[in-house]
Short mmCIF file of C-alpha atoms in Angstrom, two decimals:
data_model
loop_
_atom_site.label_atom_id
_atom_site.label_comp_id
_atom_site.label_asym_id
_atom_site.label_seq_id
_atom_site.Cartn_x
_atom_site.Cartn_y
_atom_site.Cartn_z
CA TYR A 296 93.27 110.08 107.63
CA LEU A 297 96.53 108.27 108.40
CA ALA A 298 98.66 110.33 106.02
CA HIS A 299 97.25 113.60 107.32
CA VAL A 300 98.02 112.66 110.92
CA TYR A 301 101.48 111.36 110.02
CA LEU A 302 102.32 114.54 108.11
CA SER A 303 101.51 116.62 111.19
CA GLY A 304 104.66 115.30 112.85
CA SER A 305 104.86 115.35 116.63
CA ASN A 306 102.69 118.45 117.06
CA LYS A 307 99.44 117.25 118.68
CA GLU A 308 97.40 120.37 117.93
CA LEU A 309 98.53 120.36 114.31
CA ALA A 310 97.43 116.70 114.09
CA ILE A 311 94.02 117.53 115.58
CA GLY A 312 93.48 120.29 113.04
CA ASN A 313 94.69 118.11 110.19
CA PHE A 314 92.31 115.34 111.27
CA ILE A 315 89.16 117.46 111.72
CA ALA A 316 89.69 119.69 108.67
CA ASP A 317 87.17 117.96 106.38
CA HIS A 318 84.48 118.75 108.96
CA VAL A 319 85.40 122.43 109.32
CA LYS A 320 83.95 124.44 106.45
CA GLY A 321 84.96 127.86 105.17
CA LYS A 322 86.14 130.32 107.80
CA ALA A 323 84.84 128.24 110.72
CA TYR A 324 88.49 127.25 111.29
CA LEU A 325 88.96 130.69 112.90
CA GLU A 326 86.96 129.45 115.91
CA TYR A 327 89.86 127.14 116.89
CA PRO A 328 93.18 127.92 118.61
CA GLU A 329 95.93 129.07 116.23
CA ILE A 330 97.90 125.80 116.06
CA ILE A 331 94.71 123.82 115.28
CA GLN A 332 93.88 126.45 112.65
CA ASN A 333 97.32 125.78 111.15
CA GLY A 334 96.50 122.06 111.05
CA ILE A 335 93.21 122.72 109.26
CA LEU A 336 94.94 124.98 106.73
CA LEU A 337 97.74 122.44 106.27
CA HIS A 338 95.14 119.77 105.54
CA ARG A 339 93.61 121.99 102.86
CA LYS A 340 97.04 122.58 101.29
CA ILE A 341 97.78 118.84 101.34
CA ASP A 342 94.45 118.16 99.62
CA HIS A 343 95.15 120.81 96.98
CA PHE A 344 98.65 119.44 96.34
CA THR A 345 97.23 115.91 96.12
CA ASP A 346 94.37 116.81 93.78
CA GLN A 347 96.77 118.55 91.39
CA HIS A 348 99.45 115.86 91.42
CA PRO A 349 99.71 113.90 88.13
CA ILE A 350 100.24 110.56 89.89
CA PHE A 351 97.14 111.03 92.02
CA LYS A 352 95.13 112.22 89.01
CA LYS A 353 96.23 109.17 87.01
CA ASN A 354 94.97 106.78 89.70
CA VAL A 355 91.69 108.68 90.11
CA THR A 356 91.14 108.59 86.33
CA LEU A 357 91.53 104.80 86.29
CA LEU A 358 88.78 104.39 88.89
CA PHE A 359 86.48 107.15 87.66
CA PRO A 360 84.40 105.09 85.19
CA LYS A 361 83.26 102.80 88.03
CA PHE A 362 83.27 105.05 91.09
CA ARG A 363 82.79 108.58 89.74
CA GLN A 364 83.12 111.28 92.42
CA TYR A 365 84.21 108.71 95.01
CA SER A 366 87.37 107.82 93.05
CA ARG A 367 89.41 110.47 94.84
CA VAL A 368 88.42 109.12 98.27
CA ILE A 369 89.29 105.59 97.18
CA VAL A 370 92.75 106.59 95.95
CA ASP A 371 93.32 108.43 99.26
CA MET A 372 92.48 105.18 101.01
CA PHE A 373 94.72 103.13 98.71
CA PHE A 374 97.60 105.46 99.54
CA ASP A 375 96.86 105.20 103.29
CA HIS A 376 97.04 101.42 102.81
CA PHE A 377 100.56 101.69 101.42
CA LEU A 378 101.60 104.09 104.17
CA ALA A 379 100.40 101.56 106.75
CA VAL A 380 102.08 98.65 104.95
CA GLN A 381 105.40 100.52 104.77
CA TRP A 382 105.00 102.33 108.11
CA GLU A 383 108.40 101.24 109.46
CA LEU A 384 110.08 103.12 106.58
CA TYR A 385 108.45 106.38 107.63
CA HIS A 386 108.06 106.34 111.41
CA PRO A 387 110.13 104.90 114.28
CA GLU A 388 107.09 104.14 116.47
CA PRO A 389 105.07 100.98 115.69
CA LEU A 390 101.78 101.76 113.97
CA GLU A 391 99.88 100.03 116.78
CA ASP A 392 101.30 102.42 119.39
CA PHE A 393 100.97 105.47 117.12
CA SER A 394 97.30 104.66 116.53
CA ILE A 395 96.37 104.16 120.17
CA LYS A 396 98.14 107.38 121.22
CA PHE A 397 96.34 109.34 118.52
CA TYR A 398 92.88 107.96 119.34
CA THR A 399 93.46 108.65 123.06
CA MET A 400 94.53 112.22 122.33
CA MET A 401 91.46 112.79 120.15
CA GLU A 402 89.14 111.41 122.85
CA GLN A 403 90.69 113.83 125.37
CA TYR A 404 89.92 116.70 122.98
CA SER A 405 86.48 115.35 122.01
CA GLY A 406 84.50 118.15 123.63
CA ASN A 407 85.89 120.60 121.07
CA LEU A 408 85.49 118.47 117.95
CA PRO A 409 83.07 119.21 115.10
CA ASP A 410 79.88 117.11 115.26
CA LYS A 411 80.82 115.03 112.20
CA THR A 412 84.19 114.19 113.73
CA LYS A 413 82.47 113.21 117.00
CA LYS A 414 80.36 110.73 115.03
CA ILE A 415 83.17 109.15 113.02
CA LEU A 416 85.93 109.07 115.67
CA PRO A 417 84.40 106.24 117.75
CA VAL A 418 84.11 104.12 114.58
CA ILE A 419 87.71 104.84 113.54
CA SER A 420 88.91 104.04 117.04
CA LYS A 421 86.73 100.95 117.59
CA TYR A 422 87.81 99.33 114.31
CA ASN A 423 91.34 100.80 114.54
CA TRP A 424 91.31 102.08 110.98
CA PHE A 425 94.98 103.10 111.03
CA LEU A 426 96.04 99.53 111.72
CA ALA A 427 93.28 98.04 109.55
CA TYR A 428 94.63 99.93 106.53
CA ARG A 429 97.51 97.41 106.48
CA SER A 430 95.47 94.51 105.08
CA LEU A 431 93.27 94.44 102.01
CA GLU A 432 90.52 92.93 104.14
CA GLY A 433 90.81 95.80 106.60
CA LEU A 434 90.84 98.34 103.80
CA GLU A 435 87.76 96.74 102.26
CA SER A 436 85.98 96.87 105.62
CA ILE A 437 86.81 100.58 106.03
CA LEU A 438 85.60 101.34 102.50
CA PHE A 439 82.41 99.41 103.24
CA GLN A 440 81.86 101.41 106.45
CA MET A 441 82.43 104.62 104.51
CA SER A 442 80.01 103.47 101.79
CA GLN A 443 77.29 103.19 104.43
CA ARG A 444 77.70 106.91 105.14
CA THR A 445 77.62 108.29 101.59
CA ARG A 446 74.59 110.13 100.30
CA PHE A 447 74.51 108.12 97.07
CA ALA A 448 75.38 104.46 96.48
CA SER A 449 79.16 104.56 96.23
CA ASN A 450 80.12 100.88 96.55
CA MET A 451 83.66 102.02 97.34
CA TYR A 452 84.52 98.66 98.86
CA LEU A 453 84.21 97.12 95.39
CA ALA A 454 87.44 98.90 94.41
CA ILE A 455 89.63 96.32 96.15
CA PRO A 456 89.90 94.09 93.03
CA ASP A 457 91.10 97.16 91.08
CA LEU A 458 93.84 97.64 93.66
CA GLN A 459 94.77 93.95 93.59
CA GLU A 460 95.00 94.01 89.80
CA ASN A 461 97.37 97.00 89.82
CA TYR A 462 98.98 96.52 93.23
CA SER A 463 102.67 96.89 92.29
CA GLU A 464 102.06 99.92 90.10
CA VAL A 465 99.94 101.70 92.71
CA ALA A 466 102.58 100.90 95.35
CA MET A 467 105.28 102.52 93.21
CA ASP A 468 103.02 105.48 92.49
CA PHE A 469 102.44 105.95 96.22
CA THR A 470 106.17 105.95 96.99
CA VAL A 471 106.99 108.62 94.40
CA PHE A 472 103.95 110.71 95.30
CA PHE A 473 104.45 110.48 99.06
CA ASP A 474 108.10 111.51 98.92
CA GLU A 475 107.07 114.64 97.01
CA LEU A 476 104.19 115.28 99.42
CA LYS A 477 106.49 115.00 102.45
CA ASP A 478 108.85 117.57 100.90
CA PHE A 479 105.91 119.88 100.19
CA VAL A 480 104.61 119.62 103.76
CA GLN A 481 108.07 120.23 105.21
CA LEU A 482 108.33 123.45 103.22
CA GLU A 483 104.85 124.51 104.34
CA LYS A 484 105.78 123.94 107.99
CA GLU A 485 109.03 125.86 107.63
CA ASN A 486 107.28 128.78 105.92
CA ARG A 487 104.70 128.97 108.69
CA CYS A 488 107.31 129.37 111.44
#
């Protein structure tokens, strides 16, 4: 979630769309105002770019034997961890302030959120996931909370030792990947205007 919100820049509606996109299926995005639609579509493009990227695929492949279809989610979370750890390199505002502003904005818009977002937002806000991503303990807690919501036993929180074992390599992978993702998103935003 953190990377998607960050990549929206300062546009609040774009950030809302980017945040809710996983809970808006098919053409249901057309029910939202245009800028939120753009955020939903941007989220989908980010996901497609990410899924096709060799660095992301490499990390998913390493986890796949243990975590199967949840490997992609786990790598997303690992990368959000590194974004939170290195936040000062990417954003001038402290992560604490950025998080609180975003949660407040989402609560103000809550009447128009998809049902699934309405259920998860209070949890994300209460446990301040964006800030919790910074520590391995926080990341493990978030993965545990997410594991409680999966249809099948995912045990995603058990991936923390895999991250610890390969921490430096995954950190370097994130940096290379994220620089390319930022360039991709910038081009997408420019092309939309």
